[in-house]
Coordinates of C-alpha atoms in Angstrom, one line a residue:
M1 CA -37.7 -51.9 286.2
S2 CA -34.6 -53.9 286.7
T3 CA -33.3 -55.6 289.8
E4 CA -29.8 -54.3 290.5
H5 CA -27.1 -55.2 293.0
G6 CA -28.7 -58.5 293.7
V7 CA -31.5 -57.0 295.8
A8 CA -35.0 -58.4 295.1
G9 CA -37.8 -56.1 294.4
G10 CA -36.1 -53.7 292.0
P11 CA -34.0 -50.6 292.4
L12 CA -36.0 -49.0 295.2
P13 CA -35.1 -51.6 297.8
A14 CA -31.5 -51.7 296.4
T15 CA -31.3 -48.0 296.8
E16 CA -32.6 -48.1 300.4
A17 CA -29.9 -50.7 301.2
W18 CA -27.4 -48.3 299.6
F19 CA -28.6 -45.5 301.7
L20 CA -28.0 -47.5 304.9
Q21 CA -24.5 -48.6 303.8
H22 CA -23.6 -44.9 303.2
G23 CA -24.8 -43.4 306.5
L24 CA -28.1 -42.1 305.1
S25 CA -30.5 -43.8 307.4
Y26 CA -33.1 -41.0 307.3
F27 CA -33.3 -41.3 303.6
V28 CA -35.1 -44.6 304.1
P29 CA -38.9 -44.0 304.9
E30 CA -39.1 -46.8 307.6
E31 CA -36.0 -45.5 309.5
R32 CA -37.3 -42.0 309.3
H33 CA -40.7 -43.1 310.7
Q34 CA -39.0 -44.9 313.6
A35 CA -37.0 -41.9 314.5
R36 CA -40.0 -39.6 314.4
E37 CA -41.8 -42.0 316.7
A38 CA -38.9 -41.9 319.1
L39 CA -39.2 -38.2 319.4
R40 CA -42.7 -38.4 320.8
P41 CA -42.9 -37.2 324.4
R42 CA -44.3 -40.5 325.6
R43 CA -41.2 -42.3 324.3
F44 CA -38.3 -40.0 325.2
L45 CA -39.5 -38.3 328.4
P46 CA -39.2 -41.4 330.7
A47 CA -35.6 -41.9 329.5
A48 CA -34.8 -38.3 329.9
V49 CA -36.2 -38.1 333.4
L50 CA -34.3 -41.3 334.5
T51 CA -31.1 -39.9 333.0
V52 CA -31.4 -36.6 334.8
L53 CA -32.2 -38.3 338.1
L54 CA -29.2 -40.6 337.8
A55 CA -27.0 -37.7 336.8
L56 CA -28.2 -35.6 339.7
G57 CA -27.7 -38.4 342.2
G58 CA -24.3 -39.3 340.9
G59 CA -23.2 -35.6 340.8
V60 CA -24.2 -35.0 344.4
V61 CA -22.3 -38.1 345.5
L62 CA -19.2 -37.3 343.5
A63 CA -19.2 -33.7 344.8
W64 CA -19.5 -34.9 348.4
L65 CA -16.7 -37.5 348.0
S66 CA -14.3 -35.2 346.2
D67 CA -15.3 -32.0 348.2
E68 CA -15.6 -30.1 344.9
L69 CA -18.9 -28.5 344.1
T70 CA -18.0 -28.1 340.4
A71 CA -17.8 -31.9 340.1
A72 CA -21.6 -32.0 340.3
P73 CA -22.5 -29.9 337.2
A74 CA -19.6 -31.5 335.3
F75 CA -20.9 -35.0 336.0
L76 CA -24.4 -33.9 335.3
L77 CA -23.4 -32.5 331.9
T78 CA -21.3 -35.5 331.0
I79 CA -24.1 -38.0 331.8
G80 CA -26.6 -35.8 330.0
V81 CA -24.5 -35.8 326.8
L82 CA -23.8 -39.6 327.1
G83 CA -27.5 -40.3 327.7
A84 CA -28.6 -38.2 324.7
A85 CA -25.9 -39.9 322.5
A86 CA -27.1 -43.4 323.6
Y87 CA -30.8 -42.5 322.9
S88 CA -29.8 -41.1 319.6
L89 CA -27.8 -44.1 318.5
T90 CA -30.5 -46.6 319.5
A91 CA -34.0 -45.1 319.4
L92 CA -33.3 -42.4 316.9
R93 CA -31.6 -44.9 314.6
T94 CA -28.4 -42.8 314.1
R95 CA -26.0 -45.6 314.6
P96 CA -25.5 -46.3 310.8
I97 CA -25.0 -42.6 310.3
V98 CA -22.4 -42.2 313.0
V99 CA -20.6 -45.5 312.2
W100 CA -20.3 -44.5 308.5
A101 CA -19.2 -40.9 309.4
L102 CA -16.6 -42.3 311.9
R103 CA -15.2 -44.6 309.3
R104 CA -15.1 -41.8 306.7
G105 CA -13.4 -39.5 309.2
L106 CA -10.8 -42.0 310.3
G107 CA -10.3 -43.1 306.7
S108 CA -9.1 -39.5 306.0
L109 CA -6.1 -39.9 308.3
R110 CA -3.9 -39.8 305.3
T111 CA -4.9 -36.2 304.8
L112 CA -4.2 -35.3 308.4
L113 CA -0.6 -34.1 307.7
P114 CA -1.7 -31.7 304.9
M115 CA -4.4 -30.4 307.2
M116 CA -1.9 -30.0 310.1
S117 CA 0.5 -28.1 307.8
R118 CA -2.3 -25.6 307.1
A119 CA -4.1 -25.4 310.4
L120 CA -1.5 -25.9 313.1
P121 CA 1.4 -23.5 312.5
L122 CA -0.5 -20.3 313.2
L123 CA -2.4 -21.9 316.0
L124 CA 0.7 -23.3 317.7
L125 CA 2.4 -19.9 317.3
F126 CA -0.5 -18.2 319.1
V127 CA -1.0 -20.8 321.9
T128 CA 2.7 -21.2 322.5
F129 CA 2.8 -17.6 323.7
L130 CA 0.1 -18.5 326.1
F131 CA 1.9 -21.7 327.2
I132 CA 5.0 -19.7 328.2
N133 CA 3.0 -17.1 330.0
A134 CA 2.9 -17.3 333.8
E135 CA -0.7 -16.1 333.9
A136 CA -1.9 -19.1 331.9
W137 CA -0.1 -21.4 334.2
Q138 CA -1.6 -19.7 337.3
L139 CA -5.1 -19.8 335.8
S140 CA -4.9 -23.5 334.8
A141 CA -3.2 -24.6 338.0
S142 CA -5.8 -22.8 340.1
L143 CA -8.6 -24.9 338.5
S144 CA -9.9 -27.8 340.5
T145 CA -10.4 -31.1 338.7
G146 CA -14.1 -30.6 338.5
T147 CA -13.7 -27.0 337.2
L148 CA -11.2 -28.1 334.5
W149 CA -13.5 -30.9 333.5
L150 CA -16.4 -28.5 333.2
V151 CA -14.4 -26.0 331.2
V152 CA -13.2 -28.7 328.7
L153 CA -16.8 -29.8 328.4
L154 CA -18.1 -26.3 327.7
F155 CA -15.4 -25.7 325.1
G156 CA -16.5 -28.9 323.4
L157 CA -20.2 -28.1 323.5
L158 CA -19.6 -24.6 322.2
A159 CA -17.7 -26.2 319.2
V160 CA -20.6 -28.6 318.5
A161 CA -23.1 -25.8 318.8
F162 CA -21.2 -23.7 316.3
L163 CA -21.2 -26.7 313.9
L164 CA -24.9 -27.2 314.3
V165 CA -25.5 -23.6 313.4
R166 CA -23.1 -23.3 310.5
L167 CA -23.1 -26.7 308.8
P168 CA -26.8 -26.6 307.7
E169 CA -25.6 -23.8 305.4
E170 CA -23.2 -26.3 303.7
V171 CA -26.1 -28.7 303.2
D172 CA -28.3 -26.0 301.8
R173 CA -25.7 -25.1 299.2
T174 CA -25.5 -28.7 298.0
D175 CA -29.0 -28.8 296.6
D176 CA -29.1 -25.3 295.1
D177 CA -27.9 -26.1 291.5
V178 CA -29.1 -29.6 290.7
D179 CA -29.6 -30.3 287.0
D180 CA -29.6 -33.4 284.8
D181 CA -25.9 -33.6 284.6
F182 CA -25.6 -33.3 288.4
L183 CA -28.0 -36.3 288.7
L184 CA -26.2 -38.4 286.2
R185 CA -22.9 -37.8 287.9
A186 CA -24.4 -38.5 291.3
C187 CA -26.1 -41.8 290.3
A188 CA -23.1 -43.3 288.5
G189 CA -22.2 -46.6 290.1
T190 CA -25.3 -46.7 292.3
P191 CA -28.4 -48.9 292.1
L192 CA -30.2 -46.0 290.3
E193 CA -27.7 -45.4 287.5
G194 CA -30.0 -46.9 284.7
E195 CA -33.2 -45.4 286.1
C196 CA -31.6 -42.0 286.4
R197 CA -30.7 -42.0 282.7
A198 CA -34.3 -43.1 281.8
L199 CA -35.8 -40.4 283.9
V200 CA -33.5 -37.7 282.6
D201 CA -34.4 -38.7 279.0
D202 CA -38.1 -38.7 279.7
P203 CA -39.5 -35.2 278.9
G204 CA -42.4 -35.9 281.3
A205 CA -40.2 -36.5 284.3
D206 CA -38.4 -33.9 286.3
P207 CA -36.2 -35.6 289.0
A208 CA -34.3 -32.4 289.7
A209 CA -37.5 -31.1 291.3
Y210 CA -37.0 -33.5 294.1
A211 CA -33.5 -32.2 295.0
T212 CA -34.4 -30.0 298.0
V213 CA -33.4 -31.8 301.2
V214 CA -35.5 -31.0 304.3
G215 CA -36.4 -32.4 307.7
F216 CA -34.8 -35.5 309.0
E217 CA -32.9 -36.1 305.8
R218 CA -31.3 -32.6 306.0
W219 CA -30.3 -33.3 309.6
N220 CA -28.9 -36.7 308.5
L221 CA -26.4 -34.9 306.2
V222 CA -25.7 -32.3 309.0
L223 CA -24.9 -35.1 311.5
V224 CA -22.5 -36.8 309.0
L225 CA -20.6 -33.5 308.6
V226 CA -20.6 -32.9 312.4
V227 CA -19.1 -36.3 313.2
I228 CA -16.5 -36.1 310.4
Q229 CA -15.5 -32.6 311.4
A230 CA -15.4 -33.6 315.1
V231 CA -13.1 -36.6 314.3
Q232 CA -10.7 -34.4 312.3
V233 CA -10.6 -31.5 314.8
L234 CA -10.2 -33.8 317.8
L235 CA -7.2 -35.4 316.1
L236 CA -5.6 -32.0 315.6
A237 CA -6.4 -31.0 319.2
A238 CA -4.9 -34.2 320.5
T239 CA -1.8 -33.3 318.5
V240 CA -1.7 -30.0 320.3
L241 CA -2.0 -31.7 323.7
V242 CA 0.8 -34.1 323.0
F243 CA 3.0 -31.3 321.6
F244 CA 2.7 -29.3 324.8
L245 CA 3.2 -32.3 327.1
V246 CA 6.4 -33.1 325.3
F247 CA 7.5 -29.5 324.9
G248 CA 6.7 -28.7 328.5
G249 CA 8.4 -31.9 329.8
L250 CA 11.6 -30.8 328.0
V251 CA 11.8 -27.1 328.8
M252 CA 9.7 -26.4 331.9
D253 CA 11.5 -27.6 335.0
I254 CA 9.8 -27.9 338.4
G255 CA 11.4 -24.7 339.6
V256 CA 9.8 -22.6 336.8
Q257 CA 6.5 -24.3 337.3
E258 CA 6.5 -23.6 341.1
A259 CA 7.4 -19.9 340.4
W260 CA 4.7 -19.5 337.8
T261 CA 1.9 -21.3 339.6
G262 CA 2.8 -20.0 343.1
A263 CA 3.0 -23.6 344.4
A264 CA 5.1 -24.3 347.5
E265 CA 8.5 -25.9 346.9
G266 CA 8.2 -29.6 346.6
S267 CA 4.4 -29.6 346.3
I268 CA 4.1 -30.2 342.6
R269 CA 3.4 -33.8 341.7
N270 CA 3.9 -35.8 338.5
L271 CA 1.2 -37.9 336.8
P272 CA 1.4 -41.6 337.5
Y273 CA 3.8 -43.4 335.2
L274 CA 4.8 -40.1 333.5
D275 CA 7.8 -38.7 335.4
Q276 CA 8.3 -35.8 333.1
V277 CA 4.6 -34.6 333.1
S278 CA 3.5 -32.7 336.2
V279 CA -0.1 -32.1 337.2
P280 CA 0.1 -28.3 336.4
L281 CA 1.8 -29.1 333.0
F282 CA -1.1 -31.5 332.2
Q283 CA -3.7 -29.0 333.3
V284 CA -2.3 -26.1 331.2
S285 CA -1.8 -28.4 328.2
L286 CA -5.4 -29.8 328.4
F287 CA -6.8 -26.3 328.8
L288 CA -4.9 -25.0 325.7
A289 CA -5.9 -28.1 323.7
A290 CA -9.5 -27.6 324.5
F291 CA -9.3 -24.0 323.5
S292 CA -7.5 -25.1 320.3
N293 CA -10.3 -27.5 319.6
L294 CA -12.8 -24.6 319.6
Y295 CA -10.5 -22.4 317.5
L296 CA -9.9 -25.1 314.9
T297 CA -13.7 -25.8 314.7
V298 CA -14.4 -22.2 313.9
S299 CA -11.5 -21.8 311.5
T300 CA -12.3 -24.9 309.5
V301 CA -15.8 -23.7 308.8
T302 CA -15.3 -20.0 308.3
D303 CA -11.9 -19.9 306.5
E304 CA -12.2 -20.8 302.8
T305 CA -8.8 -22.4 302.7
Y306 CA -9.4 -24.6 305.7
R307 CA -13.0 -25.3 304.5
E308 CA -11.8 -26.8 301.2
Q309 CA -9.2 -28.9 302.9
F310 CA -11.6 -30.3 305.5
F311 CA -14.8 -30.5 303.4
G312 CA -13.7 -31.0 299.8
S313 CA -14.2 -34.8 299.5
V314 CA -17.1 -34.9 302.0
L315 CA -19.1 -32.3 300.0
R316 CA -18.8 -34.5 297.0
E317 CA -20.3 -37.4 299.0
M318 CA -23.1 -35.1 300.0
E319 CA -23.8 -34.1 296.3
R320 CA -24.0 -37.8 295.5
A321 CA -26.5 -38.4 298.3
V322 CA -28.6 -35.5 297.2
G323 CA -28.7 -36.7 293.6
V324 CA -29.5 -40.3 294.4
R325 CA -32.2 -39.2 296.8
A326 CA -33.8 -37.0 294.1
V327 CA -33.9 -39.8 291.6
Y328 CA -35.2 -42.2 294.3
L329 CA -38.1 -40.0 295.2
A330 CA -39.0 -39.4 291.5
L331 CA -38.9 -43.1 290.8
R332 CA -40.9 -43.9 293.9
D333 CA -43.6 -41.5 292.9
R334 CA -43.7 -42.9 289.4
V335 CA -44.1 -46.4 290.8
S336 CA -46.8 -45.3 293.1
A337 CA -48.7 -43.8 290.2
G338 CA -48.5 -47.1 288.4
R339 CA -45.9 -46.1 285.8
V340 CA -42.5 -47.6 285.2
V341 CA -39.2 -46.2 283.8

């Protein structure tokens, strides 16, 4: 076996380094073992209990200080999500996965305009009718800060839950039709390029048999898709928020806002440092942006046109990961058996 990419010990260590560099931590046995250990009750239960206690205490204090009961569940939910994310990034070893996916998602900003041209027109047409509807303003203006916070969180969690249900199907499609040509394409330019050719040419080897991705490795690919999808959809939702803040600041004068929200004359306040943006305008814009986030999340996964626009290049990255993993496992088994390529 050769030593490639300057990594001592042959192509297996080089491939493991390649996995880590490409957000595939759970493809490395040691990282997968550490994550599995972190999921044992004796490891995660103390952290979970401490997080819940802190969240409960902070939620009660915040609700008491703000005199809003809905502030307590909103704070509890926020701290729970942040605590789970922190534990995942550290103990569950997902930091390389998330960092790579964030870079990949932010690196696709050049494709944001084409995505906006496909996804936003119909959405804006629909939500603009809501924006110029008095009932939408009354609903949003009637929400307390804690309730609006909770609603936005729930919309976001529903979007993530939808992704966690649907995106595993995308991963499962990737490893359905793996053959020798698939493996050769996937391994081109990787530490296993030479070994892949040797395994494919060996009639006694069948690297394609290792293509099925399960367990932690499967969820590694799902997490990559979730993060990339979340970055892109949040950018589009932020665009919707900015659009309505600007549009509302131009066309919705205070008199209209008072009539639509039922507020007393002179009672509507503007946000600090934003003289054109009133509190009701910000509330209705945020509510519609959160709704748009959920709508875009569903559309980009279920609609074939949106799906190709959002996932085209990412799915090619997944195919490469599946192919390299299959050859890596085949080579590792061969080395364990005392044979070389």
